[in-house]
Amino acid sequence: MTVARIRSIDFDSAEIANEYEQDVQENGANWVPEAELIMLIRTTETSSLLLTTFETDEIAENVADRLAKWSETHGQSSWNNRYSDSVTLLGPVKAMHIKRWMT
């Protein structure tokens, strides 16, 4: 069963949000190769929603643990230390339709 992790992310500035957006476009698939889908939605100049889907809940949790450990090791160079999460949600995907993919 596919599961989705949804994070509401707040940045200190539009510049940092822009840098994150570009980094996700260029490197997101390398950061999280286990993800079936990575979608970043810019909601304001300084906030975004990040949606990732995974084949199982276990894979999603393993990725979250791995990224948390990486951010602890890399300090300020880690994106997890350059924004704050307003909300993090995890749940089963019950329907998904993708008409086209934008790159």
Short mmCIF file of C-alpha atoms in Angstrom, two decimals:
data_model
loop_
_atom_site.label_atom_id
_atom_site.label_comp_id
_atom_site.label_asym_id
_atom_site.label_seq_id
_atom_site.Cartn_x
_atom_site.Cartn_y
_atom_site.Cartn_z
CA MET A 1 0.00 0.00 0.00
CA THR A 2 1.45 3.36 -1.02
CA VAL A 3 1.80 5.89 1.79
CA ALA A 4 2.26 9.66 1.58
CA ARG A 5 4.27 11.94 3.81
CA ILE A 6 3.18 15.58 3.66
CA ARG A 7 5.25 18.33 5.25
CA SER A 8 4.38 22.00 5.55
CA ILE A 9 7.71 23.81 5.48
CA ASP A 10 8.41 27.41 6.56
CA PHE A 11 11.59 29.25 5.56
CA ASP A 12 13.12 32.36 7.11
CA SER A 13 13.25 34.12 3.73
CA ALA A 14 12.15 33.83 0.11
CA GLU A 15 15.79 33.44 -0.88
CA ILE A 16 16.18 30.29 1.24
CA ALA A 17 12.85 28.98 -0.11
CA ASN A 18 14.09 29.56 -3.67
CA GLU A 19 17.35 27.72 -2.93
CA TYR A 20 15.44 24.78 -1.46
CA GLU A 21 13.09 24.66 -4.45
CA GLN A 22 16.01 24.52 -6.88
CA ASP A 23 17.82 21.92 -4.78
CA VAL A 24 14.74 19.66 -4.68
CA GLN A 25 14.34 20.00 -8.46
CA GLU A 26 17.97 19.08 -9.07
CA ASN A 27 18.68 16.59 -6.27
CA GLY A 28 15.45 15.36 -4.69
CA ALA A 29 15.50 12.01 -6.48
CA ASN A 30 19.10 11.47 -5.34
CA TRP A 31 18.29 12.37 -1.72
CA VAL A 32 15.35 9.99 -1.56
CA PRO A 33 15.67 7.32 -4.25
CA GLU A 34 13.06 5.23 -2.42
CA ALA A 35 10.35 7.82 -3.14
CA GLU A 36 7.79 6.96 -5.77
CA LEU A 37 6.79 10.61 -6.05
CA ILE A 38 8.33 13.86 -4.86
CA MET A 39 6.19 16.96 -5.30
CA LEU A 40 7.02 20.43 -3.99
CA ILE A 41 4.22 23.00 -3.95
CA ARG A 42 5.14 26.61 -3.23
CA THR A 43 2.32 28.02 -1.07
CA THR A 44 3.78 31.47 -0.24
CA GLU A 45 7.08 33.27 -0.79
CA THR A 46 8.43 31.63 2.36
CA SER A 47 6.56 28.33 2.61
CA SER A 48 6.02 25.09 0.71
CA LEU A 49 4.27 21.76 0.95
CA LEU A 50 6.45 18.73 0.28
CA LEU A 51 4.61 15.56 -0.73
CA THR A 52 6.48 12.28 -1.03
CA THR A 53 5.02 8.84 -1.56
CA PHE A 54 6.55 5.48 -0.71
CA GLU A 55 5.65 1.86 -1.40
CA THR A 56 5.23 1.09 2.32
CA ASP A 57 5.03 2.78 5.69
CA GLU A 58 8.25 1.00 6.70
CA ILE A 59 10.15 2.55 3.77
CA ALA A 60 8.78 6.00 4.63
CA GLU A 61 9.89 5.63 8.26
CA ASN A 62 13.34 4.34 7.26
CA VAL A 63 13.83 7.35 4.98
CA ALA A 64 12.70 9.76 7.71
CA ASP A 65 15.13 8.16 10.18
CA ARG A 66 18.00 8.26 7.66
CA LEU A 67 17.41 11.93 6.81
CA ALA A 68 17.14 12.86 10.50
CA LYS A 69 20.48 11.18 11.24
CA TRP A 70 22.06 12.88 8.23
CA SER A 71 20.82 16.31 9.36
CA GLU A 72 22.21 15.76 12.87
CA THR A 73 25.61 14.93 11.38
CA HIS A 74 25.72 17.81 8.88
CA GLY A 75 24.42 20.64 11.06
CA GLN A 76 23.64 23.92 9.30
CA SER A 77 24.46 22.53 5.86
CA SER A 78 21.44 20.24 6.22
CA TRP A 79 18.13 21.53 4.87
CA ASN A 80 16.37 20.12 7.95
CA ASN A 81 18.25 22.74 9.97
CA ARG A 82 17.32 25.60 7.61
CA TYR A 83 13.53 25.45 7.85
CA SER A 84 10.81 24.50 10.29
CA ASP A 85 7.91 22.11 9.82
CA SER A 86 4.47 23.46 10.63
CA VAL A 87 2.76 20.14 10.04
CA THR A 88 3.92 16.64 9.14
CA LEU A 89 1.30 14.09 8.13
CA LEU A 90 1.55 10.45 7.06
CA GLY A 91 -1.22 8.32 5.64
CA PRO A 92 -2.28 5.77 3.03
CA VAL A 93 -2.84 6.92 -0.53
CA LYS A 94 -6.40 6.01 -1.50
CA ALA A 95 -6.45 7.54 -5.01
CA MET A 96 -3.88 9.08 -7.34
CA HIS A 97 -4.22 10.37 -10.88
CA ILE A 98 -1.34 12.04 -12.67
CA LYS A 99 -2.30 13.53 -16.01
CA ARG A 100 1.14 14.88 -16.89
CA TRP A 101 4.51 15.27 -15.32
CA MET A 102 6.28 18.65 -15.24
CA THR A 103 10.07 18.85 -15.03
#
